[in-house]
Coordinates of C-alpha atoms in Angstrom, one line a residue:
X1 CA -41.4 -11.3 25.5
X2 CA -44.1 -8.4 24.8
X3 CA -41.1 -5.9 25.0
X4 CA -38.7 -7.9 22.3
X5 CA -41.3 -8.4 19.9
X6 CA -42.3 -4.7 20.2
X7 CA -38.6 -3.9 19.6
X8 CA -38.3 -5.9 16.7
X9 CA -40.9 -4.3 14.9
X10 CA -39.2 -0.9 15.5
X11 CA -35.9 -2.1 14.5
X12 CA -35.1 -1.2 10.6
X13 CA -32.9 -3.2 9.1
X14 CA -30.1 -0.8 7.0
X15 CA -30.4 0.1 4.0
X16 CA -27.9 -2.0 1.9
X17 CA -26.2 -1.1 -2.2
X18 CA -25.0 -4.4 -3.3
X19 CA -24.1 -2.6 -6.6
X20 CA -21.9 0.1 -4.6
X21 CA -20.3 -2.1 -2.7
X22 CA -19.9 -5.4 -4.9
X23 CA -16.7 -4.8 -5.3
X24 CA -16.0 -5.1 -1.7
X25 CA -18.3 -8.3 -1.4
X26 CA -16.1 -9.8 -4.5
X27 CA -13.0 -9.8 -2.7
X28 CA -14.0 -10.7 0.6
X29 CA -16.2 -13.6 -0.5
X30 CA -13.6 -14.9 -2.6
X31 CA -11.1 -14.9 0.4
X32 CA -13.8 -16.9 2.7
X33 CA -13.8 -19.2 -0.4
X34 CA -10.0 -19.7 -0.8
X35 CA -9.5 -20.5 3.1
X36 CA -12.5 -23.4 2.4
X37 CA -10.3 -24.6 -0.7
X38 CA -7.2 -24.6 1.0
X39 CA -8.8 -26.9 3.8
X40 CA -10.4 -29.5 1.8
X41 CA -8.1 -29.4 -1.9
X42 CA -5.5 -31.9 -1.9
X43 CA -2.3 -29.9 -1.7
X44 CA -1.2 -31.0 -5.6
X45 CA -4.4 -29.2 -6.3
X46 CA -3.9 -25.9 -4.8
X47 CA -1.5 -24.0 -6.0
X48 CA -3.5 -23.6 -9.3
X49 CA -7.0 -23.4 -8.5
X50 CA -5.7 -20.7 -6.1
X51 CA -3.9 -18.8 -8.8
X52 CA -7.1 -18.5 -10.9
X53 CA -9.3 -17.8 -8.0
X54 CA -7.4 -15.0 -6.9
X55 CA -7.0 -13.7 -11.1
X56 CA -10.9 -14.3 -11.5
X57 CA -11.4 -12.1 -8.4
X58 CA -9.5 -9.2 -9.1
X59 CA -10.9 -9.0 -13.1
X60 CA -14.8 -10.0 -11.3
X61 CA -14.0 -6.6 -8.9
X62 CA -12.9 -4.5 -11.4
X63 CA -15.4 -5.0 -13.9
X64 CA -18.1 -4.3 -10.9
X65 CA -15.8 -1.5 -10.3
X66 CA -16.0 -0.4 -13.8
X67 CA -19.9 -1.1 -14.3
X68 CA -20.8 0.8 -11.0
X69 CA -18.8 4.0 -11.8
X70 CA -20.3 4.3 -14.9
X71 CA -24.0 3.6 -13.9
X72 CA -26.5 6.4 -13.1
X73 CA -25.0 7.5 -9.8
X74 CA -25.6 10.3 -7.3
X75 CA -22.2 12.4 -8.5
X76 CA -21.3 13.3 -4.6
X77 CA -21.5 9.9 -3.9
X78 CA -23.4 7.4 -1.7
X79 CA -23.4 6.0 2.1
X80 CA -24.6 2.6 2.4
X81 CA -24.6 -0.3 5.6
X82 CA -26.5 2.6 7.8
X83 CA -24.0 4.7 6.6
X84 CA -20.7 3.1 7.6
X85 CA -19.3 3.1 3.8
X86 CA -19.5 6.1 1.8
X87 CA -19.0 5.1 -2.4
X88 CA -17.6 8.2 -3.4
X89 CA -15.5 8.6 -6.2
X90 CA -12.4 9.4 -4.2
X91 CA -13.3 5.4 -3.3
X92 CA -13.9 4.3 -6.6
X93 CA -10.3 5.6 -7.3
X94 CA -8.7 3.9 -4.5
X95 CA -10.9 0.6 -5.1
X96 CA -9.2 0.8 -8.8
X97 CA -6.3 1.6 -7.8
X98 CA -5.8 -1.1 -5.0
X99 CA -7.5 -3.7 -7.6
X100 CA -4.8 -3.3 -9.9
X101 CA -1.9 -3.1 -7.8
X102 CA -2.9 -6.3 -6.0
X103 CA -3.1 -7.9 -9.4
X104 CA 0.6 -7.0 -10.2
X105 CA 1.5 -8.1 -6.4
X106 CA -0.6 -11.7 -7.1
X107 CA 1.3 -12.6 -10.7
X108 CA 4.5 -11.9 -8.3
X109 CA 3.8 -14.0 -5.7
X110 CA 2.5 -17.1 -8.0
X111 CA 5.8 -17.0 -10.2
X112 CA 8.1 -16.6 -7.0
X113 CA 5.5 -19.4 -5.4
X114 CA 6.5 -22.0 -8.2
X115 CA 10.0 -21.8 -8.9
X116 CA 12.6 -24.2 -7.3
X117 CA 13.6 -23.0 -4.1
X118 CA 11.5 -20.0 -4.5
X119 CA 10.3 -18.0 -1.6
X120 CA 7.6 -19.7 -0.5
X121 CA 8.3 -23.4 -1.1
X122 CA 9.1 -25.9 1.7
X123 CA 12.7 -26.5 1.1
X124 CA 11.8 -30.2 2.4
X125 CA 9.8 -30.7 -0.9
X126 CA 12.5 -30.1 -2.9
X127 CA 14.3 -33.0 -3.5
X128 CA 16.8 -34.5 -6.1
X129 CA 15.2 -35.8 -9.4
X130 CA 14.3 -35.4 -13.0
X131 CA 12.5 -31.5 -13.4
X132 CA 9.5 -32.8 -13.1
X133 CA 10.1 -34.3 -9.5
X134 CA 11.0 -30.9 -8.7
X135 CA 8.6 -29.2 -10.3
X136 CA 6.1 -31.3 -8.8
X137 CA 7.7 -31.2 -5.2
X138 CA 8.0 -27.6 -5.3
X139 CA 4.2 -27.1 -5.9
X140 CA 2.9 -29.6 -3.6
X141 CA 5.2 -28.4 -0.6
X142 CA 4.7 -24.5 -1.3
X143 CA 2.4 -22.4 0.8
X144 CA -0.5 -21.6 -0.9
X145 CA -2.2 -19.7 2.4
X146 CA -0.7 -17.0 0.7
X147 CA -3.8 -16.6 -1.6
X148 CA -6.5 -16.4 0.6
X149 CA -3.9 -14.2 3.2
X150 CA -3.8 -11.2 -0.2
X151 CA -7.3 -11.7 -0.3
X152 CA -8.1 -11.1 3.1
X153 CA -5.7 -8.3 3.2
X154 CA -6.8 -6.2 -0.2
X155 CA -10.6 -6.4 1.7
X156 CA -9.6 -4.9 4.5
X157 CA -7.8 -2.3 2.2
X158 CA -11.1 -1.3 0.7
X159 CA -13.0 -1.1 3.3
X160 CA -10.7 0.9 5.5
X161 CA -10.4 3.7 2.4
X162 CA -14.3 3.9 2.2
X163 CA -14.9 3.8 6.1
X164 CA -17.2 6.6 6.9
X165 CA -16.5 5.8 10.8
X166 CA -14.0 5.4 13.2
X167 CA -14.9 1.7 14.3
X168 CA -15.2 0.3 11.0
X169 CA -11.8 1.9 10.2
X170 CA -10.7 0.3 13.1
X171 CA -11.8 -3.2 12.0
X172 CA -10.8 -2.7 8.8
X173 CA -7.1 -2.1 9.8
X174 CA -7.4 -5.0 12.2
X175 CA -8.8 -6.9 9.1
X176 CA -6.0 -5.2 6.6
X177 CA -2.7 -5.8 8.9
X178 CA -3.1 -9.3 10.5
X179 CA -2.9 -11.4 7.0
X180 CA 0.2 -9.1 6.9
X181 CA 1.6 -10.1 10.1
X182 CA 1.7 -13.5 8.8
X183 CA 2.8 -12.7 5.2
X184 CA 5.6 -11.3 6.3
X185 CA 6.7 -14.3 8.4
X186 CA 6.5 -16.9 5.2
X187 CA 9.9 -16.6 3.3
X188 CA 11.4 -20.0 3.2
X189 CA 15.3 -19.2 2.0
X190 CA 15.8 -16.1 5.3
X191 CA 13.5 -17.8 8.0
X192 CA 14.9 -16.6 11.0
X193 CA 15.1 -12.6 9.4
X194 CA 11.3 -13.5 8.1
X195 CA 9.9 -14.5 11.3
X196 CA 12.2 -11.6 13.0
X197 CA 10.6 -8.8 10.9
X198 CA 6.9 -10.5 11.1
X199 CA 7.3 -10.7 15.1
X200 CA 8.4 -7.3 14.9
X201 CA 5.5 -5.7 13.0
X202 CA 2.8 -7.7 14.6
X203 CA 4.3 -5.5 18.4
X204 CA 4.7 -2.9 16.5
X205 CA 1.7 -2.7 14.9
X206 CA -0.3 -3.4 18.1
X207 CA 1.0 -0.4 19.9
X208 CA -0.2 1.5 16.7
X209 CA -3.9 -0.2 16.7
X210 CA -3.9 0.7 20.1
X211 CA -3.3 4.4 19.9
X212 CA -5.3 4.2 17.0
X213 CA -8.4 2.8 19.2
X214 CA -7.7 5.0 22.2
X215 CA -8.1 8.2 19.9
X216 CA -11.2 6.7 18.9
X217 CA -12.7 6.5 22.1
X218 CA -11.5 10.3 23.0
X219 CA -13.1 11.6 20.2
X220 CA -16.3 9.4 20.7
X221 CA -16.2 11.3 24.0
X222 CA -15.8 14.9 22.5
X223 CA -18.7 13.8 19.8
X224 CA -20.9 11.1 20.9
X225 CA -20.2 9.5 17.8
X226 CA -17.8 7.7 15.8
X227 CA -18.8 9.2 12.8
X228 CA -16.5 11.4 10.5
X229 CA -19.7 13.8 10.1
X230 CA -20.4 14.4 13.4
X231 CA -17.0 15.1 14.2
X232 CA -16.9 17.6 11.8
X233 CA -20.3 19.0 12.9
X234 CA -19.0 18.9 17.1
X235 CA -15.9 20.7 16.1
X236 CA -17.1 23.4 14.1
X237 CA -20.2 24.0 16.7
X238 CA -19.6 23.5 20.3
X239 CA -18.1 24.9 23.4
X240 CA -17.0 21.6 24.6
X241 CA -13.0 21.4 26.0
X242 CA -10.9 20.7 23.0
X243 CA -8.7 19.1 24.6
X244 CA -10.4 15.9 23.8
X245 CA -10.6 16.6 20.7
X246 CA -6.6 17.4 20.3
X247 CA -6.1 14.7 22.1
X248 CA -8.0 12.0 20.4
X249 CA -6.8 13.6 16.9
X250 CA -3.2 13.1 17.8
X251 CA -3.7 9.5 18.8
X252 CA -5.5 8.5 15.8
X253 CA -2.9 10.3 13.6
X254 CA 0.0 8.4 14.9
X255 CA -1.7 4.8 14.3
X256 CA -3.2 6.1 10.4
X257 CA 1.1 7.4 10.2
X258 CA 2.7 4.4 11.6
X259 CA 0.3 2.4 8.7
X260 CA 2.0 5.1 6.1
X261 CA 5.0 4.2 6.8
X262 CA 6.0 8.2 7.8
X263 CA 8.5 9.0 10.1
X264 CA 9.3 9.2 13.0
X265 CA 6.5 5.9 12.8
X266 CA 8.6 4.3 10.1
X267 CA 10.7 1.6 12.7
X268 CA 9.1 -1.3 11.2
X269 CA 9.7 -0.6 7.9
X270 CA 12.9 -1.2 6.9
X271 CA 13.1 -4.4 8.4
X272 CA 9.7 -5.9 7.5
X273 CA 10.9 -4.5 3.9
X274 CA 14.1 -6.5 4.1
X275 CA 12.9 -9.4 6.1
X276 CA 9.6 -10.3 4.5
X277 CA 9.5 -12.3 0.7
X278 CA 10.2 -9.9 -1.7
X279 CA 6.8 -10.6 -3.6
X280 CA 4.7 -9.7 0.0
X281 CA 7.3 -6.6 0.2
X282 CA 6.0 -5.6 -3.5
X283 CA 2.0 -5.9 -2.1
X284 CA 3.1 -4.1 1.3
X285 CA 5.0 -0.7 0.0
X286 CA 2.4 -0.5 -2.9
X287 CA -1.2 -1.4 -1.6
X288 CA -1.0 -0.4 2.1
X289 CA 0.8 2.9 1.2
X290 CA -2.5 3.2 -1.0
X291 CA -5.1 2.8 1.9
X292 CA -3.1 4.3 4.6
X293 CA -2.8 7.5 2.7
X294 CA -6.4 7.0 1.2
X295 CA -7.6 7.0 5.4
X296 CA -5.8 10.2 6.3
X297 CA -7.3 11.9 3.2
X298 CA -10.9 10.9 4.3
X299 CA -10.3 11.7 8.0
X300 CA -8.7 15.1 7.6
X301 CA -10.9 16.2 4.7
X302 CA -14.4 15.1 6.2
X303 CA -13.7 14.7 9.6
X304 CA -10.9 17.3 10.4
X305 CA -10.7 19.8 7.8
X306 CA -12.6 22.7 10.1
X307 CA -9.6 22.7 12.4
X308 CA -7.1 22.4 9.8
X309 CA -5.0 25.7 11.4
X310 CA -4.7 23.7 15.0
X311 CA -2.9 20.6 13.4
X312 CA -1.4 21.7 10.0
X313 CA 1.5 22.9 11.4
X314 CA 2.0 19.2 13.3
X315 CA 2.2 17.5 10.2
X316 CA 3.8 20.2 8.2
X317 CA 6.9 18.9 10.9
X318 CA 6.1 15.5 10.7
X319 CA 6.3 15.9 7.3
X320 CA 9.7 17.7 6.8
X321 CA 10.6 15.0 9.4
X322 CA 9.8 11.9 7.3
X323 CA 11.2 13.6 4.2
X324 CA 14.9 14.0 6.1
X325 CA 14.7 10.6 7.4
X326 CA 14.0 9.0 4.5
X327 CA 16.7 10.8 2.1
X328 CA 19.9 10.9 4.6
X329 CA 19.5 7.5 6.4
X330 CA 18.8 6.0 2.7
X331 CA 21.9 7.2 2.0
X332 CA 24.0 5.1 4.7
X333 CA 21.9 1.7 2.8
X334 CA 23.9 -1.2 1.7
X335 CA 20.6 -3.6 0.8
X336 CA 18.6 -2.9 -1.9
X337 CA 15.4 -3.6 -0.2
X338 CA 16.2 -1.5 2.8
X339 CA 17.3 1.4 0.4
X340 CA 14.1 1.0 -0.8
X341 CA 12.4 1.3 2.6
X342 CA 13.5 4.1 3.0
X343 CA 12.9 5.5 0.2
X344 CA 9.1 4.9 0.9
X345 CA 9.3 6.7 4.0
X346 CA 10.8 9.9 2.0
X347 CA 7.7 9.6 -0.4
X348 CA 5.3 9.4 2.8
X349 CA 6.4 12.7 3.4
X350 CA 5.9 13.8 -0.3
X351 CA 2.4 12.5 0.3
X352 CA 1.6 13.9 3.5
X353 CA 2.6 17.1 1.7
X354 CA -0.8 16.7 -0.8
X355 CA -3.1 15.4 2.3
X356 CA -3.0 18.8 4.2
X357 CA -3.1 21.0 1.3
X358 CA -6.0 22.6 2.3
X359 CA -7.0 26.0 0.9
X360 CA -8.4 28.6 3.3
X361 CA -11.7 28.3 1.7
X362 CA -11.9 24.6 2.3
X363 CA -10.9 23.5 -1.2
X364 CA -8.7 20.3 -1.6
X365 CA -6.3 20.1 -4.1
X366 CA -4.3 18.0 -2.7
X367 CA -7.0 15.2 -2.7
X368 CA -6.5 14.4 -6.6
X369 CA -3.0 15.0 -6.2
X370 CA -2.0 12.6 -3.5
X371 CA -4.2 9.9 -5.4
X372 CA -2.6 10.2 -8.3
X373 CA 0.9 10.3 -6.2
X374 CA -0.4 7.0 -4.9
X375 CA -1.3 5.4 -7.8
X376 CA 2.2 6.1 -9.8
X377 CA 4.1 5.3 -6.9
X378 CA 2.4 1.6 -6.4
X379 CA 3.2 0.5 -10.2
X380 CA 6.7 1.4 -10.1
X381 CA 7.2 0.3 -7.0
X382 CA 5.7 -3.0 -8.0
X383 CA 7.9 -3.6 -10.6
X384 CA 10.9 -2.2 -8.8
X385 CA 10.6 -5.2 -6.5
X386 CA 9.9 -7.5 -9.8
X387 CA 13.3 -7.0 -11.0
X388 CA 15.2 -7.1 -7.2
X389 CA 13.4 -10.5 -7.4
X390 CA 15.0 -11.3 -10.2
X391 CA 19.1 -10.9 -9.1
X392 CA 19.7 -14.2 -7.3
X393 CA 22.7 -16.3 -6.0
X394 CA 23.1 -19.6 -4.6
X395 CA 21.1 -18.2 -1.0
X396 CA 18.3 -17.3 -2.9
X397 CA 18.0 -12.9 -3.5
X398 CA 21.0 -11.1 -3.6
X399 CA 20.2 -7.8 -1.9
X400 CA 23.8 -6.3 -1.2
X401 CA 24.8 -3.3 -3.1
X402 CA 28.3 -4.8 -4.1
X403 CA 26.4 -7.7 -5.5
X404 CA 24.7 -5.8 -7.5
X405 CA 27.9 -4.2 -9.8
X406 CA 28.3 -4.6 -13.2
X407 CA 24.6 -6.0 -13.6
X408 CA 24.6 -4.2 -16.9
X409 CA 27.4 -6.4 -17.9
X410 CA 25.3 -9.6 -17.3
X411 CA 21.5 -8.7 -17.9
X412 CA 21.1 -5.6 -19.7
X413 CA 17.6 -5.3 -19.8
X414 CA 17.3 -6.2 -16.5
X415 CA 19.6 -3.0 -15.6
X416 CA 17.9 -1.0 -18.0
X417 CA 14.8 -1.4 -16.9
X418 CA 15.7 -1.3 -13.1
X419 CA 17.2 2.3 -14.5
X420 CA 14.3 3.9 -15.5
X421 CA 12.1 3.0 -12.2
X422 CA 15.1 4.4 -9.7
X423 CA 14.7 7.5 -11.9
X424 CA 11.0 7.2 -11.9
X425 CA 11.3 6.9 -7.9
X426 CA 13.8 10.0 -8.0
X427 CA 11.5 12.8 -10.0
X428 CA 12.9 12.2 -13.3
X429 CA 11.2 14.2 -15.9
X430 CA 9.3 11.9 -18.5
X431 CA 8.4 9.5 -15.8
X432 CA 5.1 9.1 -13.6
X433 CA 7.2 10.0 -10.4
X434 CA 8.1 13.6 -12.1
X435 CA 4.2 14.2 -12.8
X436 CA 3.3 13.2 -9.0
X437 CA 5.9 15.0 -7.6
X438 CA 4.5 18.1 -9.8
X439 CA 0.9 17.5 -8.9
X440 CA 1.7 17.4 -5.4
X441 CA 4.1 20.6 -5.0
X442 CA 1.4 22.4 -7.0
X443 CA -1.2 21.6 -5.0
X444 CA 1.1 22.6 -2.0
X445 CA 1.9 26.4 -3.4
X446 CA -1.3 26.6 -4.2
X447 CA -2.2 26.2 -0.5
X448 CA 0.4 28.7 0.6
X449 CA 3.0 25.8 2.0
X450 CA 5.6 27.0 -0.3
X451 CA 8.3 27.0 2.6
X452 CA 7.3 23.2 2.8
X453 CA 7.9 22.5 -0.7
X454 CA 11.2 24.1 -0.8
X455 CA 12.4 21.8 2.0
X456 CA 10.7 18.3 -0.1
X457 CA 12.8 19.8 -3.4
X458 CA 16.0 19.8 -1.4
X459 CA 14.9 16.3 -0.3
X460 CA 14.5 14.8 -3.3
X461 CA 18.0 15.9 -4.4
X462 CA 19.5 14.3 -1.6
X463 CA 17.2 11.2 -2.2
X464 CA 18.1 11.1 -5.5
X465 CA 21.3 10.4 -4.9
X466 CA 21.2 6.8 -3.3
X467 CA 19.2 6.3 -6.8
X468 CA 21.7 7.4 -9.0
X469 CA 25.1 5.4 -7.0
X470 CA 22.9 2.0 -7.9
X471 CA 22.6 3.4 -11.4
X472 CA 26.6 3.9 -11.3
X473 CA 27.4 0.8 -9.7
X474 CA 25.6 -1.5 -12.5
X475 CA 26.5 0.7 -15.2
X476 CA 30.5 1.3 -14.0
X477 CA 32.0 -0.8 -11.8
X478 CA 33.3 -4.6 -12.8
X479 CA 31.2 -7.5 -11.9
X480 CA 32.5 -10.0 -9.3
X481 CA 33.7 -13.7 -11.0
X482 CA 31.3 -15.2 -8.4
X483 CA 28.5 -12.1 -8.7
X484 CA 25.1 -13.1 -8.9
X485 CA 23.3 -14.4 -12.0
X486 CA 19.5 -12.9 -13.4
X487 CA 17.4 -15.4 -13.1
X488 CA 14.8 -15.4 -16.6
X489 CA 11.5 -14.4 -15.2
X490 CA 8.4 -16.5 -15.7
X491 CA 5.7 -15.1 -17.5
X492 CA 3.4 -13.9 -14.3
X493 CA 6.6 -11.9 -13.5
X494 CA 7.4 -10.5 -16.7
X495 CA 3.9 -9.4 -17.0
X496 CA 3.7 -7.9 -13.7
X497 CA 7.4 -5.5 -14.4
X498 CA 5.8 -5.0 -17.9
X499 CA 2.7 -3.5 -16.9
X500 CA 4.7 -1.2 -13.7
X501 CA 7.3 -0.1 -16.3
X502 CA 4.6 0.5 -19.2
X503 CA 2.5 2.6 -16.5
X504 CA 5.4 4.4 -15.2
X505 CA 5.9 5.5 -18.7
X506 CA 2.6 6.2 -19.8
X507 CA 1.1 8.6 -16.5
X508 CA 4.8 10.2 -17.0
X509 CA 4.0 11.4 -21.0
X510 CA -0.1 11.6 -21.0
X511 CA -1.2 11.8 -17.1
X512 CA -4.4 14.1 -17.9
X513 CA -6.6 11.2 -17.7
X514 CA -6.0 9.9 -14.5
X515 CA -5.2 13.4 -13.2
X516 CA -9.6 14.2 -14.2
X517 CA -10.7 10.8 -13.1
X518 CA -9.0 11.9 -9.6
X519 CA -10.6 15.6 -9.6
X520 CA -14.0 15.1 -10.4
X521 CA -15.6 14.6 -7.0
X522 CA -14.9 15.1 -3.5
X523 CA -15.1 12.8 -0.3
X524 CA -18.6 12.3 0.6
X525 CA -19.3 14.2 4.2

């Protein structure tokens, strides 16, 4: 008893930043919250007191977001909970970033949510009536666990791009990619091809979290820690075997890729992309890409970055490989949403190209780069999955290419606006996706991975292709007598393809703000 009480008064408990980390604390609170409300609220009651909960959340973390950034802070950041979250402004980027990209995703997901026959509404509650039955039925029967699932998922999103160690990165993918796993499994209209793709991620995903956790102990072994800083510190300053060290980096790199969606680690992707509600695709391909990319930026940079020449020429392949995958098997896409897929694995490459830009002298310039990359990427994507929502027959989405022809014909907003995000997504000049792209590639040359750049400018060409024959086909070709019809979109949707196209539009004329905000600090080490 003697010995206990003597180490309890040794023990210090850590050092905790509410401020720094409110945020954080916002969201993950909320989501303990939501799963309470869902338990006890009468299921007529949900729907909107989950709606505004989640809202309420997102504006309470960004305004903490907002307050903390512009606070007195320590400029090259702060590491807080014993030093297992660093608050640096590579963090405060991503936090924003994720904030307002899961805000887009939730206005998707509640307009989708209420609709008859919508995506995820029981189809049991949907019976014959006046509209007000329906409207009625449809709310009570629809799944509102998809609040508190978002919730859950955007924590573990911040947490795992502020993670100054390997386990809490671990727990925080763990905490990011089960909600996920069951997101993608909730589509009503396509159950068997929703439950398909969410089966397939979760086994998927588990052999990833496992590499992932194997490198972890490999490198625990080469270190004696888990932390990104003594990594760094073991590998610039030992004669210890590196073969732990090799080995345990290539481990972790293939669970942080398979996250990223970047081939050859892409499987997954195209059919969780097709298979999962269209509104859940929108959060996966914008937010995840976010933290996946914001983890490889923080492990390389801090953790990494003194053996850069050992593993840069690993991903400079895995890069040229994702960019090839992604632009010629696009090419061969008949769906919309797989066409999309892979387009997302062709822009992991064009963001792995920014993460290991790393100048001999240590200098990142890829850092601001690939966040501003991320960021542009998210809100067009976003709203490119607003308007697929959108293009609907009698079995709820129609995804087909060849449903899609003549679409100007019927809805030419709708094709107009689809226009100028499949440009955005190809590079076009005047959009955000031409200013990433730039940003990127600059950052590259500067680096001296000009060969590399060359090979993701050929890529995009080819990529840009499968962008311009859905441009053609709603512009050119005749619509079919019994072709879809363009469903008007409810104001949460509206609002959500308004702010991606608006954003697109903006960071593709005046970018220089968000391009500063990104450069002015470095990941805390």
């Amino acid at each position: 008893m003697n010995l206990l009480v003597a180490q309890a008064q040794q023990f210090e408990a850590p050092e905790i930043l509410y401020g720094a980390i409110a945020p954080v604390l916002i969201v993950l609170g909320a989501a303990c919250v939501s799963v309470l409300l869902e338990a006890l609220l009468p299921k007529h009651q949900r729907w909107a007191v989950q709606l505004v909960l989640s809202l309420v959340t997102l504006v309470a973390a960004t305004g903490a977001l907002i307050f903390y950034a512009t606070s007195d802070r320590p400029e090259q950041g702060v590491a807080t909970l014993a030093g297992a979250i660093a608050v640096d402004t590579p963090s405060l980027f991503l936090w924003g970033t994720l904030l307002v990209l899961a805000f887009g995703s939730i206005l998707l997901i509640a307009d989708r949510s209420v609709e008859p026959g919508g995506v995820f509404v029981a189809q049991a509650a949907i019976r014959p009536g006046t509209v007000q039955d329906r409207a009625q039925a449809t709310k009570t029967g629809m799944q509102t666990e998809v609040f508190p699932l978002t919730l859950f998922a955007l924590g573990g999103m911040m947490t795992f791009v502020a993670s100054n160690d390997l386990l809490t990165m671990f727990i925080a993918l763990e905490v990011l990619s089960l909600p996920l796993y069951l997101l993608c499994g909730l589509a009503r209209r396509r159950r068997l091809l929703s439950q398909e793709a969410a089966v397939k991620y979760f086994l998927l995903g588990a052999f990833a979290s496992a590499f992932f956790l194997y490198g972890v102990a490999l490198l625990y072994g080469y270190a004696g820690s888990v932390k990104l800083s003594a990594i760094a510190s073991a590998a610039a300053g030992t004669d210890r075997s590196d073969t732990l060290l090799f080995a345990g980096f290539g481990l972790l790199v293939v669970g942080l890729l398979f996250k990223a969606a970047v081939g050859p680690f892409h499987a997954w992707t195209p059919d969780v992309y097709q298979g999962a509600p269209t509104p859940v695709t929108a959060f996966m391909a914008a937010c995840t890409k976010v933290a996946a990319f914001g983890g490889i930026l923080r492990v390389l940079t801090v953790a990494f970055e003194n053996t850069q020449w050992e593993w840069r020429g690993v991903l400079w392949g895995v890069a040229v490989v994702s960019m090839v995958i992604g632009a010629v098997l696009g090419l061969t896409q008949t769906d919309v949403k797989r066409m999309i897929a892979y387009s997302s694995v062709a822009h992991a490459g064009f963001l792995l190209i920014g993460t290991i830009a790393l100048t001999p002298e240590g200098k990142t310039p890829g850092v601001s780069a690939t966040m501003f990359y991320l960021l542009a990427y998210g809100f067009t994507t976003i709203a490119a999955f607003g308007i697929v929502s959108l293009v609907r027959n009698s079995d709820g989405e129609a995804t087909h290419l060849s449903q899609w022809a003549g679409l100007a014909k019927r809805s030419p907003i709708v094709a107009g606006v689809f226009t100028f995000l499949l440009l955005a997504l190809a590079g076009i000049p005047l959009t955000s996706g031409f200013i990433g792209k730039f940003v990127v590639f600059s950052a590259a040359i500067e680096s001296g991975l000009t060969p590399l750049v060359v090979i993701a400018l050929v890529a995009s060409a080819v990529a840009a292709f499968f962008y311009l024959r859905v441009i053609v086909l709603m512009y050119f070709s005749d619509p079919a007598p019994d072709g879809p019809t363009v469903s008007v979109p409810g104001a949460f949707t509206t609002i959500a393809i308004t702010l991606g196209a608006v954003v697109t539009l903006v960071l593709g004329l005046w970018p220089t703000f968000v391009l500063d905000w990104a450069g002015t600090g470095t990941f805390l080490s």
